[in-house]
Amino acid sequence: MTASIKDVAKAAGVSPATVSRALGKGPVSEALRAQVLEAVRATGYRPNLAARRLRSQETGTVGLVVADIGNPFFTGVARAVEEAAYQAGLRVILCNTDEDPEREAIYLRLMQEERVTGLILAPTLVTAERLARQPLAMPVVLIDRPGPPGRYDSVLLDNAAASAALVDHLVAQGCRRIAGVFGRTSGTGVERAAGYRAAMARHGLDAREEFALPQVAAAEAALAALLAGPARPEAVIASNSLLLMGLLQAIRAAGLRIPEDLALAGFDNESWTGLVEPGLTVIEQPLQEIGRVAMSLLFDRLRTPEAPVRKVMLGGRCVVRGSTARRAMAALP
Amino acid sequence: MTASIKDVAKAAGVSPATVSRALGKGPVSEALRAQVLEAVRATGYRPNLAARRLRSQETGTVGLVVADIGNPFFTGVARAVEEAAYQAGLRVILCNTDEDPEREAIYLRLMQEERVTGLILAPTLVTAERLARQPLAMPVVLIDRPGPPGRYDSVLLDNAAASAALVDHLVAQGCRRIAGVFGRTSGTGVERAAGYRAAMARHGLDAREEFALPQVAAAEAALAALLAGPARPEAVIASNSLLLMGLLQAIRAAGLRIPEDLALAGFDNESWTGLVEPGLTVIEQPLQEIGRVAMSLLFDRLRTPEAPVRKVMLGGRCVVRGSTARRAMAALP
DNA sequence: CTGAAAGCGCTTACAG
DNA sequence: CTGAAAGCGCTTACAG
């Protein structure tokens, strides 16, 4: 069926070893190389990567395991990872876990069976905890979400600073009753909640937190809980874009005006956040940079396996829009 | 380093063949199977997929090559493909070409070298044409975009019907000068333009077409061209969501009201189209179904390679929103 | 620079 | 049911 290296060798009148060298980096005379390339063309030969990997014990493959490839955050990071991998002559296997720890486990096992050179992983909370007990037997860089402290290289948003930036901004706009709705499947939600709490305390304000699944419907329930409470909030922060979208819909459905009745802010500068009325104030993450740094950490780790663990924290950018505008907000009591 | 099947065999006191059978489907006594599983646990053995694939000549892998994984259309289809593959015990290699024919060529070559069982492909126009001259040496199902006629199984939106539905709807709302902005990198844009043209002709109306790269900036230029023309359109149709977003921004930037000054409609029911003001009228595609049908066509093809080529056309759903509301539109001349 | 040979880690006829 | 042996398609020391 498909031509093998033997067929090419026969067609070129050389040994399989010479074909291999001509197509790889081995030393071959120009004359033979030309013969080989001609034979490759004639036979339509394509190397069998399974055989190459088995023999060379190098897969030239990076695994990228993310929670939700439909999330523009991960799409953006994936692009950067793919670009860096391409530059380095590596392939990327992209796996989407849908925030499901079971799928995560399946894919992590698969990555081992594929013998990937290294892995870039955005783990759920469940898997982050399992990683503490059952370390992965390959070089891993964590992105977006914290894992067990001090075990793996990682590149994260400075979540404490980002949450603080949102709180500071809202306080500057005159808000005092600021609530937060945080995703509960990832360590990121936990970190952003902690940052929010710390910032609120710094301002001498009471924190009011809800934890929710990263789903539109869950955000609606969270808003209902907040509105039902004693001191109705003047502003709400969402820790991810799905929750932000859910809150926006729920606030509209409740007939409340943004920002007059309720200011709204969140994470991730997705294009729709700038298209809705009013535009939503968000923390923009440096997607490209996260992907680039993750690959760079991975390459460093492969080069020097015993180097100390590195944790890189990147700053976000606060994009201010109408959803937190001061002049439009109701006067404080 | 990593345990091989020999290590497991030694630990279990059996031959490598028995280990292989115990982990696969071969006939093994219950006693030996238990010993093997215990040895697997003890050694932390994970099969080497490269070796398995080389020996069995089956990769158990489906390639999915899409133009833009950041596009919710492809994300949705990819989910369905992945789900169907998972059910069938297959893996999916996801490749993102960014509408770049060169990257497409690289990935198609890679899919051959990976010896994928089959391929699901959404080709650019350039690659669709190349496919006519250089057929792919593996089972392929085309999705979303047409290829060379009669060569490959495919599952497509009924683009003519979808375009007609938009035109009919706009005509029913009282529009007559309906323009269209179509993506020019894919066969889909071409098909939707043809459907638009046919529907306009059926109504006795003049077609007014612009072709643009699927980018926000290109949509702005297209709108400028339309507005600069002699008979300013009352409505514009966008053939994909990036163009739709670009048109929305450009119309707003031009200070025009939707739908009073210009009605707007397009393809793909992305969440933001329902969140903006006014909501945008769009054709919703059956993403799940496209992915499921594609995999089913692929499986059929693998089973019966000589069966006649099949082309499945799925209907879209017209989601009517405020951007094409009649009462709000200006009176006709 | 070139070829013959070994071997990567599996699976699978082939005997028993 | 079980084991010994062959071989998938490559690459890479090893000689020359």
XYZ file of C-alpha atoms in Angstrom, chain A residues 26-333:
308
model
C 22.948 12.492 8.519
C 25.944 13.034 6.262
C 25.106 12.145 2.646
C 26.783 13.110 -0.611
C 24.856 15.575 -2.707
C 24.552 13.098 -5.547
C 22.903 10.425 -3.418
C 20.701 12.957 -1.705
C 19.324 14.031 -5.062
C 18.676 10.416 -6.041
C 16.869 9.824 -2.789
C 14.709 12.917 -3.102
C 13.795 11.887 -6.632
C 12.879 8.399 -5.414
C 10.777 9.900 -2.634
C 8.875 11.888 -5.228
C 8.464 8.887 -7.474
C 7.181 6.600 -4.734
C 5.110 9.195 -2.859
C 6.916 8.141 0.272
C 5.902 9.648 3.614
C 7.857 8.610 6.703
C 5.918 6.636 9.272
C 6.040 8.691 12.446
C 5.138 5.777 14.669
C 8.218 3.905 13.493
C 10.419 6.955 13.769
C 9.258 7.653 17.294
C 9.666 4.087 18.414
C 13.162 3.875 17.101
C 14.443 7.307 18.047
C 12.690 7.373 21.422
C 11.733 10.950 20.694
C 8.156 11.847 19.917
C 8.747 15.495 19.122
C 5.318 16.129 20.580
C 3.958 18.448 23.227
C 0.649 17.750 24.936
C -1.698 20.654 25.652
C -4.530 19.753 28.004
C -7.021 22.550 28.570
C -10.361 22.809 30.313
C -12.337 24.337 27.478
C -11.033 25.075 24.019
C -14.235 27.027 23.358
C -13.058 29.569 25.892
C -11.180 32.330 24.022
C -8.636 32.392 26.809
C -7.522 28.867 26.030
C -7.853 29.378 22.305
C -5.502 32.342 22.529
C -3.004 30.497 24.677
C -3.202 27.465 22.402
C -2.315 29.591 19.394
C 0.809 30.864 21.089
C 1.775 27.384 22.252
C 1.285 25.995 18.776
C 3.331 28.798 17.262
C 6.219 28.248 19.661
C 6.065 24.499 19.113
C 6.085 24.956 15.368
C 9.173 27.157 15.595
C 10.891 24.430 17.578
C 9.852 21.714 15.142
C 7.436 20.097 17.584
C 3.874 18.945 17.158
C 1.048 19.686 19.585
C -1.643 17.280 20.710
C -4.578 19.354 21.911
C -6.938 17.820 24.467
C -10.135 19.378 25.743
C -11.380 18.182 29.149
C -14.559 20.263 29.518
C -13.651 20.751 33.192
C -14.305 17.049 33.726
C -11.725 15.438 36.052
C -12.449 12.022 34.578
C -11.665 13.202 31.073
C -8.613 14.909 32.471
C -7.409 11.620 33.931
C -8.018 9.846 30.637
C -6.051 12.440 28.709
C -3.172 12.517 31.161
C -2.897 8.760 30.797
C -3.021 9.132 27.040
C -0.218 11.702 27.149
C 1.925 9.152 28.952
C 1.119 6.487 26.405
C 1.958 8.902 23.619
C 5.267 9.511 25.406
C 4.964 13.252 24.843
C 8.141 15.253 25.265
C 6.365 17.543 27.678
C 2.966 18.671 28.807
C 1.211 21.987 29.265
C -1.754 21.629 31.540
C -4.570 23.741 32.956
C -5.878 21.432 35.676
C -9.217 21.432 37.480
C -9.114 21.651 41.254
C -9.688 17.917 41.536
C -6.747 17.081 39.311
C -4.544 19.734 40.894
C -5.030 17.911 44.187
C -4.428 14.501 42.667
C -1.194 15.847 41.208
C 0.090 16.342 44.733
C -0.315 12.635 45.533
C 0.398 11.149 42.107
C 3.008 13.259 40.339
C 3.087 13.046 36.567
C 6.007 11.124 35.114
C 6.884 13.782 32.534
C 7.906 17.417 32.344
C 4.835 19.552 33.016
C 4.115 23.260 32.940
C 0.911 24.421 34.570
C -0.926 27.353 33.041
C -3.789 29.517 34.263
C -4.395 27.414 37.360
C -2.255 26.665 40.374
C -1.261 23.107 41.214
C 0.391 21.613 44.279
C 2.806 24.257 45.590
C 6.420 23.998 44.509
C 6.160 20.872 42.355
C 5.638 22.088 38.811
C 6.742 25.015 36.723
C 3.809 27.315 36.145
C 2.707 30.536 34.507
C -0.272 32.243 36.049
C -2.040 35.537 35.985
C -1.287 37.561 39.093
C -4.789 36.890 40.319
C -4.456 38.716 43.604
C -3.317 41.869 41.817
C -6.034 41.525 39.181
C -8.822 41.114 41.726
C -7.408 44.026 43.679
C -7.394 46.169 40.546
C -11.095 45.506 40.008
C -11.951 46.178 43.642
C -9.835 49.345 43.721
C -11.463 50.573 40.548
C -14.976 49.949 41.855
C -14.166 51.598 45.170
C -12.778 54.598 43.298
C -16.063 54.733 41.426
C -17.841 55.011 44.726
C -18.939 51.424 45.292
C -18.754 49.897 48.746
C -21.023 46.857 48.651
C -19.059 44.805 46.124
C -19.924 41.142 45.727
C -18.027 38.439 43.859
C -19.093 35.323 41.962
C -16.244 32.846 41.543
C -15.836 29.647 39.561
C -15.497 26.676 41.843
C -13.917 24.087 39.590
C -10.529 25.745 39.261
C -7.803 27.022 41.509
C -8.067 30.277 39.629
C -11.506 30.950 41.050
C -10.117 30.288 44.509
C -7.164 32.630 43.968
C -9.310 35.393 42.556
C -11.699 35.069 45.479
C -8.789 35.337 47.919
C -7.489 38.411 46.111
C -10.939 39.952 46.183
C -11.282 39.234 49.907
C -7.901 40.742 50.680
C -8.624 43.858 48.651
C -11.996 44.321 50.301
C -10.411 43.973 53.740
C -7.782 46.535 52.810
C -10.590 48.971 52.073
C -12.363 48.027 55.280
C -15.275 46.537 53.353
C -17.192 43.316 53.916
C -16.711 40.591 51.348
C -19.716 38.779 49.894
C -18.816 35.678 47.886
C -20.690 33.148 45.848
C -19.064 30.105 44.262
C -20.617 28.655 41.127
C -19.972 26.218 38.318
C -18.614 28.073 35.291
C -21.971 28.053 33.521
C -24.461 30.681 32.505
C -27.288 29.060 34.489
C -25.186 28.895 37.652
C -24.540 32.625 37.399
C -28.250 33.310 37.419
C -28.681 31.389 40.652
C -25.726 33.209 42.164
C -27.198 36.595 41.291
C -30.522 35.603 42.791
C -28.748 34.666 46.013
C -26.924 37.990 46.092
C -30.067 40.019 45.461
C -31.977 38.099 48.103
C -29.394 38.933 50.765
C -29.779 41.723 53.326
C -27.509 44.401 51.877
C -28.017 44.360 48.155
C -24.661 44.830 46.364
C -23.866 47.884 44.262
C -21.409 45.962 42.114
C -20.600 42.383 41.204
C -17.339 40.866 40.018
C -17.299 37.640 37.979
C -14.178 35.483 38.039
C -14.522 34.190 34.487
C -16.234 35.035 31.234
C -18.979 32.416 31.379
C -20.053 33.692 34.769
C -19.781 37.248 33.486
C -22.078 36.436 30.590
C -24.519 34.688 32.902
C -24.558 37.637 35.272
C -25.164 40.054 32.416
C -28.158 38.063 31.240
C -29.500 37.597 34.746
C -29.170 41.292 35.577
C -31.009 42.196 32.405
C -33.672 39.594 33.078
C -34.145 41.049 36.554
C -34.850 44.406 34.929
C -31.857 46.076 36.576
C -29.826 48.756 34.827
C -26.036 48.550 34.461
C -24.341 50.379 36.095
C -27.096 52.484 37.670
C -28.626 49.642 39.668
C -25.702 47.284 39.634
C -22.173 47.735 38.329
C -20.538 44.709 36.685
C -16.948 43.718 36.060
C -15.061 40.531 35.384
C -12.208 38.645 33.795
C -11.192 38.161 30.173
C -11.496 40.735 27.447
C -13.570 38.704 25.015
C -14.841 40.571 21.999
C -18.468 40.447 23.107
C -17.644 42.328 26.325
C -16.920 45.375 24.204
C -19.961 44.928 21.953
C -22.740 44.782 24.557
C -24.374 47.872 26.044
C -22.888 49.061 28.231
C -19.409 47.709 27.567
C -18.115 45.562 30.412
C -15.087 46.442 32.509
C -12.730 43.459 32.466
C -9.229 42.274 33.254
C -7.459 41.444 30.014
C -4.956 38.611 30.228
C -1.769 38.473 28.139
C -2.758 35.322 26.237
C 0.163 35.264 23.816
C 2.611 35.834 26.598
C 1.168 33.060 28.738
C 1.553 30.565 25.914
C 5.029 31.742 25.013
C 6.293 31.694 28.562
C 4.793 28.260 29.169
C 6.682 26.799 26.212
C 9.830 28.567 27.253
C 9.567 27.125 30.763
C 9.041 23.701 29.240
C 12.117 23.962 27.017
C 14.201 25.122 29.965
C 12.970 22.207 32.021
C 13.857 19.718 29.288
C 17.332 21.201 29.073
C 17.951 21.289 32.813
C 15.658 18.826 34.559
C 17.116 19.530 37.995
C 16.740 23.305 37.928
C 14.610 24.794 40.702
C 10.872 25.049 40.048
C 9.784 28.337 38.532
C 6.500 30.164 38.946
C 5.916 33.088 36.597
C 3.137 35.528 37.398
C 1.994 37.878 34.652
C 0.053 41.052 35.203
C -3.389 41.663 33.694
C -4.663 44.925 32.262
C -7.832 46.558 33.544
C -10.014 47.597 30.597
C -12.490 50.133 31.916
C -15.857 50.384 30.173
C -19.342 51.675 30.886
C -20.452 48.873 33.179
C -18.574 50.507 36.050
C -19.041 54.152 35.088
C -19.289 56.409 38.107
C -21.493 59.247 36.977
C -24.269 56.886 36.070
C -24.331 54.992 39.347
C -26.924 55.710 41.987
C -25.890 57.873 44.931
C -24.665 56.048 47.981
C -26.847 55.964 51.055
